[in-house]
Amino acid sequence: MLFTYVAADRYLRTGGTLAFVITQEVFQSKGAGEGFRRFRLGDSGAVLGIRAVHDFVKLRPFKDAANKTAAVVLTKGTETAYPVPYHVWEPGMRRRALGARPLGGPHGPWQTLGADEEYVARLAGANPYKARLGANANPYGVFWMEVKDAHVGGLVEVRNLPEMGKRPIRPVVARIEPECLYPALRGADIQRWRATPRIHALLVQDPARGFGHPEALMRERWPRTLEYLEGFREELLSRALYRKYHAEAARPYYSQFNVGEATFAPFKVVWRRMAADLSAAVVSEWPGALGAKMLLPLETTTFIGTSSAEEAHYLCAVMNSAPVRRLVRSFSSAGRGFGTPFVASQIRIPEFDPADALHGRLSEMSRAMHEDCAAGWESEIDRAVLAF
């Protein structure tokens, strides 16, 4: 990204044009992408007018490169005029002509839509809901578990899952108290209208205070769980996120991240964070090996918590509708950050009103799709969402 600006600064005179191969993510990512989309050299230098972008992501011209390839054409000293011509190239040298414009502000991620997709743009806007990342229970090899026996004299026999993480963690079979163990949901466990947990996770975080339960409390209430964690003290203390957020305040070494009171909302609509399309489902308690327990969304998921099943199903219908899915794909790149909380903040969703017949109908159709995902209500859901 920086090299593009350096090249424009050094090699272009005013009015000069540059074509540059670059990663496509600069046009739709947050963070560093926002700085790139200033399209100005320094704080007060020449502006760079973007004349066109060619998106080669589906062509993959550099087979061994992980980056998403694009090419940008820009002119020094001219303002960018929106919509910018945005050409998506597909196998067979097919080309789709779209227009790109920033979403949510002058430096926001670019939304790319065809001339016949203005109905999608009308769904962009704000809403009263707060989406959040799921609980960060890292390292997986310590906090992710398989329940081997749920009834061992008031304890649960578990096996940790070091094979699911990147860090070398020794395998352990232990017996711990069940209170801090939850059925856990990864992004891979979510399909549209359905979510099925396949692992359990140990959650030892105080949601109100934002760090781990005090050791004295753990020792009093859950001594076997604390004993298990003691076996991984060094691995837990060496975590980069622990050093960043908890070490200076000498918080418990097993403190976790992204856990708040919303994590314990009785109902949640959840979707995959790392994806290429939205696939949402409603979850609440899960009747698994430990009995009915709250289903814990993990950090590869995003969720919105609600106090009622009706509201959760309403939101799920909206998120799974074809128009909203197209809206999100228009400004969020496929991959690790596709379904982050940010994307939900850009969708115009009216607050749920139980007295509103349209809202109630959306909620009912979501329930029906959860009971039978072949129920066939998708088209009616799409029409209802477009009626907002």
Coordinates of C-alpha atoms in Angstrom, one line a residue:
M1 CA 0.0 0.0 0.0
L2 CA 2.7 2.5 1.0
F3 CA 4.8 1.6 -2.1
T4 CA 1.8 2.7 -4.3
Y5 CA 1.9 6.1 -2.7
V6 CA 5.7 6.4 -2.9
A7 CA 5.5 5.5 -6.7
A8 CA 2.8 8.1 -7.3
D9 CA 4.8 10.7 -5.4
R10 CA 8.1 10.1 -7.0
Y11 CA 7.3 9.1 -10.6
L12 CA 4.1 11.0 -11.5
R13 CA 3.8 14.7 -12.4
T14 CA 0.4 16.4 -11.9
G15 CA -2.0 14.8 -14.4
G16 CA 0.2 11.7 -14.7
T17 CA -1.4 8.2 -14.6
L18 CA -0.2 5.1 -12.8
A19 CA -1.4 1.5 -13.1
F20 CA -0.4 -0.7 -10.2
V21 CA -0.9 -4.3 -9.1
I22 CA -2.0 -4.3 -5.5
T23 CA -4.0 -6.4 -3.0
Q24 CA -7.7 -6.1 -3.4
E25 CA -8.2 -5.9 0.4
V26 CA -7.1 -2.3 0.4
F27 CA -10.5 -1.3 -1.0
Q28 CA -12.6 -3.2 1.5
S29 CA -10.6 -3.8 4.7
K30 CA -10.7 -1.7 7.8
G31 CA -7.6 -0.4 9.6
A32 CA -4.7 0.1 7.2
G33 CA -7.2 0.1 4.3
E34 CA -8.9 3.3 5.6
G35 CA -5.5 5.1 5.5
F36 CA -5.0 4.0 1.9
R37 CA -8.5 5.2 0.9
R38 CA -7.6 8.8 1.9
F39 CA -6.1 9.0 -1.6
R40 CA -3.9 11.9 -0.7
L41 CA -0.1 12.1 -0.4
G42 CA 0.7 13.0 3.2
D43 CA -1.6 15.4 5.2
S44 CA -1.7 18.1 2.6
G45 CA -0.1 16.8 -0.6
A46 CA -1.6 16.0 -4.0
V47 CA -4.8 14.0 -4.2
L48 CA -4.9 10.7 -6.2
G49 CA -7.9 10.2 -8.3
I50 CA -8.9 6.5 -8.7
R51 CA -10.0 6.0 -12.3
A52 CA -10.7 2.3 -12.3
V53 CA -10.0 -0.9 -10.4
H54 CA -9.7 -4.4 -11.9
D55 CA -10.5 -7.2 -9.4
F56 CA -8.6 -10.5 -10.3
V57 CA -9.4 -12.4 -7.1
K58 CA -11.3 -15.1 -8.9
L59 CA -8.7 -15.4 -11.7
R60 CA -5.8 -15.9 -9.2
P61 CA -3.1 -14.8 -11.7
F62 CA -0.4 -15.6 -9.2
K63 CA -1.1 -19.2 -8.2
D64 CA 1.4 -19.3 -5.3
A65 CA 0.4 -16.0 -3.8
A66 CA -2.1 -15.9 -0.9
N67 CA -2.9 -12.2 -1.5
K68 CA -6.1 -11.2 -3.4
T69 CA -4.9 -9.6 -6.6
A70 CA -6.2 -6.4 -8.1
A71 CA -5.0 -3.6 -10.2
V72 CA -5.7 0.1 -9.7
V73 CA -5.5 3.0 -12.2
L74 CA -5.0 6.4 -10.7
T75 CA -4.2 10.0 -11.7
K76 CA -2.2 12.4 -9.7
G77 CA -3.9 15.7 -8.9
T78 CA -7.5 14.8 -9.6
E79 CA -10.2 14.0 -7.2
T80 CA -11.8 10.5 -7.1
A81 CA -15.3 10.6 -8.7
Y82 CA -17.7 8.0 -7.4
P83 CA -18.9 5.5 -8.4
V84 CA -15.5 4.3 -9.5
P85 CA -15.6 1.8 -12.4
Y86 CA -14.9 -1.6 -10.7
H87 CA -14.3 -4.6 -13.0
V88 CA -14.5 -8.1 -11.6
W89 CA -12.7 -10.6 -13.8
E90 CA -13.8 -14.3 -13.7
P91 CA -12.5 -17.5 -15.3
G92 CA -13.0 -17.6 -19.0
M93 CA -12.1 -13.9 -19.1
R94 CA -15.6 -12.9 -18.3
R95 CA -16.0 -9.4 -16.8
R96 CA -18.6 -7.9 -14.6
A97 CA -18.8 -4.1 -14.6
L98 CA -19.7 -2.7 -11.2
G99 CA -19.5 0.7 -9.5
A100 CA -17.7 1.3 -6.2
R101 CA -18.4 3.9 -3.6
P102 CA -17.3 4.2 0.1
L103 CA -19.7 3.0 2.8
G104 CA -20.3 4.9 6.0
G105 CA -17.9 7.7 5.4
P106 CA -15.3 9.0 2.8
H107 CA -12.7 6.5 3.9
G108 CA -15.1 3.6 4.5
P109 CA -14.8 0.2 2.8
W110 CA -15.9 0.3 -0.8
Q111 CA -19.3 -1.1 -1.7
T112 CA -19.4 -2.6 -5.2
L113 CA -22.7 -3.0 -7.0
G114 CA -24.1 -3.4 -10.5
A115 CA -26.4 -0.9 -12.1
D116 CA -29.3 -3.2 -11.4
E117 CA -28.6 -3.6 -7.7
E118 CA -29.7 -0.3 -6.3
Y119 CA -32.3 -2.1 -4.2
V120 CA -29.3 -3.5 -2.2
A121 CA -27.9 -0.1 -1.5
R122 CA -31.2 0.9 0.1
L123 CA -30.6 -1.7 2.8
A124 CA -27.4 0.0 4.0
G125 CA -27.6 2.1 7.1
A126 CA -27.6 1.9 10.9
N127 CA -29.4 -0.2 13.4
P128 CA -29.8 -0.3 17.2
Y129 CA -28.1 -3.7 17.6
K130 CA -24.6 -4.4 18.9
A131 CA -22.8 -7.4 17.3
R132 CA -19.8 -8.9 19.1
L133 CA -17.1 -11.4 18.5
G134 CA -17.4 -14.7 20.3
A135 CA -15.3 -15.6 23.3
N136 CA -11.6 -15.9 22.8
A137 CA -10.5 -19.1 24.5
N138 CA -6.9 -19.4 23.5
P139 CA -4.8 -21.5 23.4
Y140 CA -7.3 -24.0 22.0
G141 CA -5.2 -26.9 23.4
V142 CA -5.9 -25.7 26.9
F143 CA -9.5 -24.4 26.8
W144 CA -11.1 -26.6 24.1
M145 CA -12.2 -30.0 25.4
E146 CA -13.9 -33.3 24.6
V147 CA -16.3 -34.6 27.3
K148 CA -15.4 -38.3 27.9
D149 CA -17.7 -38.9 30.8
A150 CA -20.2 -36.4 32.2
H151 CA -21.0 -38.2 35.4
V152 CA -17.9 -39.1 37.6
G153 CA -19.0 -38.4 41.1
G154 CA -20.1 -34.8 40.5
L155 CA -17.1 -34.2 38.1
V156 CA -16.7 -34.4 34.4
E157 CA -13.9 -36.3 32.7
V158 CA -12.5 -34.3 29.8
R159 CA -9.7 -34.5 27.3
N160 CA -8.1 -31.4 26.1
L161 CA -7.7 -30.9 22.3
P162 CA -4.1 -29.8 21.5
E163 CA -4.6 -31.1 17.9
M164 CA -6.9 -28.2 17.2
G165 CA -4.4 -25.5 18.0
K166 CA -1.1 -24.4 16.6
R167 CA 0.9 -24.3 19.8
P168 CA 2.4 -27.5 21.2
I169 CA 0.3 -28.4 24.2
R170 CA 0.6 -31.8 26.0
P171 CA -2.5 -34.0 25.9
V172 CA -4.2 -34.4 29.2
V173 CA -7.2 -36.3 30.6
A174 CA -8.6 -34.6 33.7
R175 CA -11.6 -34.5 36.0
I176 CA -13.0 -31.0 36.6
E177 CA -16.2 -29.4 37.9
P178 CA -18.9 -28.9 35.2
E179 CA -19.9 -25.4 36.1
C180 CA -17.2 -23.7 33.9
L181 CA -17.6 -26.0 31.0
Y182 CA -19.9 -25.1 28.1
P183 CA -20.9 -26.6 24.7
A184 CA -19.0 -24.3 22.3
L185 CA -19.7 -23.1 18.8
R186 CA -17.0 -22.5 16.2
G187 CA -17.6 -20.9 12.8
A188 CA -17.3 -24.3 11.2
D189 CA -20.2 -25.5 13.3
I190 CA -22.7 -23.0 11.8
Q191 CA -24.8 -23.5 8.7
R192 CA -27.6 -21.4 7.5
W193 CA -30.6 -22.0 9.9
R194 CA -28.6 -24.5 12.0
A195 CA -25.8 -24.7 14.5
T196 CA -24.4 -27.8 16.1
P197 CA -21.6 -27.7 18.7
R198 CA -19.0 -30.4 18.4
I199 CA -16.7 -29.4 21.3
H200 CA -16.8 -28.0 24.8
A201 CA -14.8 -25.0 26.1
L202 CA -13.7 -24.0 29.5
L203 CA -14.8 -20.5 30.4
V204 CA -13.3 -19.0 33.6
Q205 CA -13.9 -15.4 32.9
D206 CA -15.9 -12.9 35.1
P207 CA -18.1 -11.3 32.4
A208 CA -18.7 -8.2 34.5
R209 CA -15.1 -7.5 35.3
G210 CA -13.5 -8.6 32.1
F211 CA -10.9 -10.9 33.5
G212 CA -10.6 -14.3 35.1
H213 CA -12.3 -15.3 38.3
P214 CA -10.0 -14.7 41.3
E215 CA -7.9 -17.6 42.3
A216 CA -9.4 -17.7 45.8
L217 CA -12.8 -18.1 44.3
M218 CA -11.6 -20.8 41.9
R219 CA -9.9 -22.6 44.8
E220 CA -13.1 -22.5 46.9
R221 CA -15.7 -23.4 44.2
W222 CA -13.8 -25.2 41.4
P223 CA -10.6 -26.6 42.8
R224 CA -10.2 -29.3 40.2
T225 CA -10.6 -26.9 37.4
L226 CA -7.9 -24.7 39.0
E227 CA -5.7 -27.7 39.4
Y228 CA -6.1 -28.4 35.7
L229 CA -5.2 -24.8 34.7
E230 CA -2.2 -24.9 37.0
G231 CA -0.7 -27.5 34.8
F232 CA -0.6 -25.0 31.9
R233 CA 0.4 -21.9 33.9
E234 CA 3.5 -21.1 31.8
E235 CA 1.7 -21.5 28.5
L236 CA -1.1 -19.2 29.7
L237 CA 1.3 -16.6 31.0
S238 CA 3.2 -16.5 27.7
R239 CA 0.1 -15.6 25.6
A240 CA 0.6 -12.4 23.6
L241 CA -3.0 -11.2 24.4
Y242 CA -2.5 -11.9 28.1
R243 CA 0.7 -9.8 28.2
K244 CA -1.1 -7.0 26.3
Y245 CA -4.4 -6.9 28.3
H246 CA -3.9 -8.6 31.7
A247 CA -0.2 -9.0 32.7
E248 CA 0.4 -5.4 33.9
A249 CA -2.6 -5.5 36.2
A250 CA -1.5 -8.9 37.5
R251 CA -4.8 -10.5 36.6
P252 CA -5.3 -14.2 36.9
Y253 CA -3.0 -16.1 34.5
Y254 CA -6.0 -17.9 32.9
S255 CA -7.9 -14.7 32.0
Q256 CA -9.6 -14.8 28.7
F257 CA -10.9 -12.3 26.1
N258 CA -14.1 -11.1 24.4
V259 CA -16.3 -12.3 27.2
G260 CA -19.0 -10.0 28.5
E261 CA -22.5 -10.0 29.8
A262 CA -23.8 -10.3 26.2
T263 CA -22.0 -13.7 26.0
F264 CA -24.6 -15.0 28.4
A265 CA -27.6 -13.6 26.6
P266 CA -30.4 -16.2 26.7
F267 CA -30.7 -16.1 22.9
K268 CA -28.2 -15.3 20.2
V269 CA -28.1 -15.0 16.4
V270 CA -24.7 -16.3 15.4
W271 CA -22.8 -16.4 12.1
R272 CA -19.4 -17.3 10.8
R273 CA -16.7 -14.6 11.0
M274 CA -14.4 -16.3 8.4
A275 CA -16.5 -16.9 5.3
A276 CA -17.5 -15.7 1.9
D277 CA -21.3 -15.4 2.6
L278 CA -23.5 -14.9 5.6
S279 CA -24.9 -18.1 7.3
A280 CA -26.8 -17.3 10.5
A281 CA -28.6 -19.4 13.1
V282 CA -30.4 -18.9 16.4
V283 CA -28.9 -20.6 19.5
S284 CA -29.9 -20.7 23.1
E285 CA -29.4 -23.6 25.6
W286 CA -28.0 -26.8 24.2
P287 CA -29.3 -30.2 25.6
G288 CA -25.9 -32.0 25.5
A289 CA -23.8 -34.3 27.7
L290 CA -23.8 -31.8 30.5
G291 CA -27.6 -31.2 30.4
A292 CA -29.2 -28.0 29.1
K293 CA -26.4 -25.4 29.2
M294 CA -25.8 -22.1 27.5
L295 CA -24.2 -22.4 24.1
L296 CA -20.9 -20.5 24.0
P297 CA -20.0 -18.8 20.7
L298 CA -16.2 -18.7 20.1
E299 CA -14.0 -16.1 18.4
T300 CA -14.5 -17.5 14.9
T301 CA -18.1 -16.5 15.2
T302 CA -20.0 -13.2 15.5
F303 CA -23.2 -12.8 17.4
I304 CA -26.0 -10.5 18.5
G305 CA -27.5 -11.3 21.9
T306 CA -31.3 -10.9 22.6
S307 CA -33.6 -11.5 25.5
S308 CA -36.3 -13.3 23.4
A309 CA -36.4 -16.0 20.9
E310 CA -38.8 -13.9 18.8
E311 CA -36.3 -11.1 18.4
A312 CA -33.4 -13.5 17.7
H313 CA -35.4 -15.2 14.9
Y314 CA -36.4 -11.9 13.4
L315 CA -32.7 -10.9 13.2
C316 CA -31.7 -14.3 11.8
A317 CA -34.3 -14.0 9.0
V318 CA -32.9 -10.6 8.1
M319 CA -29.2 -11.7 8.2
N320 CA -30.0 -14.8 6.1
S321 CA -32.0 -13.0 3.5
A322 CA -30.5 -12.8 0.0
P323 CA -30.7 -9.0 -0.2
V324 CA -28.8 -8.5 3.0
R325 CA -26.2 -11.2 2.1
R326 CA -25.6 -9.4 -1.2
L327 CA -25.3 -6.1 0.7
V328 CA -22.6 -7.6 2.9
R329 CA -20.7 -9.2 0.0
S330 CA -20.7 -5.8 -1.7
F331 CA -18.4 -4.3 0.8
S332 CA -16.7 -7.1 2.8
S333 CA -14.0 -9.3 1.3
A334 CA -14.3 -13.0 1.6
G335 CA -11.9 -14.4 4.2
R336 CA -11.0 -14.0 7.9
G337 CA -12.8 -10.7 8.3
F338 CA -15.8 -11.2 6.2
G339 CA -18.4 -11.5 9.0
T340 CA -16.9 -9.3 11.7
P341 CA -19.2 -7.2 14.0
F342 CA -18.6 -4.2 11.7
V343 CA -20.6 -5.7 8.9
A344 CA -23.7 -5.9 11.1
S345 CA -23.4 -2.2 11.9
Q346 CA -23.8 -1.3 8.2
I347 CA -27.2 -2.9 7.7
R348 CA -30.4 -0.9 8.1
I349 CA -32.4 -3.2 10.5
P350 CA -35.5 -1.7 12.2
E351 CA -35.6 -2.5 15.9
F352 CA -37.8 -5.5 16.6
D353 CA -41.4 -4.6 17.4
P354 CA -43.5 -7.6 18.5
A355 CA -46.6 -5.7 17.5
D356 CA -45.4 -5.3 13.9
A357 CA -46.9 -7.9 11.7
L358 CA -44.0 -8.0 9.3
H359 CA -41.5 -8.4 12.1
G360 CA -43.6 -11.2 13.5
R361 CA -43.8 -12.9 10.2
L362 CA -40.1 -12.8 9.7
S363 CA -39.6 -14.4 13.1
E364 CA -42.1 -17.1 12.4
M365 CA -40.4 -18.0 9.0
S366 CA -37.0 -18.2 10.7
R367 CA -38.5 -20.6 13.2
A368 CA -39.9 -22.7 10.4
M369 CA -36.5 -22.8 8.6
H370 CA -34.8 -23.9 11.8
E371 CA -37.2 -26.8 12.1
D372 CA -36.8 -27.7 8.5
C373 CA -34.2 -25.9 6.4
A374 CA -36.0 -27.2 3.3
A375 CA -39.2 -25.5 4.3
G376 CA -38.9 -23.1 1.4
W377 CA -39.6 -19.7 3.0
E378 CA -36.5 -18.0 1.5
S379 CA -38.3 -16.0 -1.2
E380 CA -40.9 -14.7 1.2
I381 CA -38.2 -13.7 3.6
D382 CA -36.4 -11.8 0.9
R383 CA -39.6 -9.9 -0.1
A384 CA -40.3 -9.1 3.5
V385 CA -36.8 -7.6 4.1
L386 CA -37.1 -5.5 0.9
A387 CA -40.3 -4.1 2.3
F388 CA -38.5 -2.4 5.3

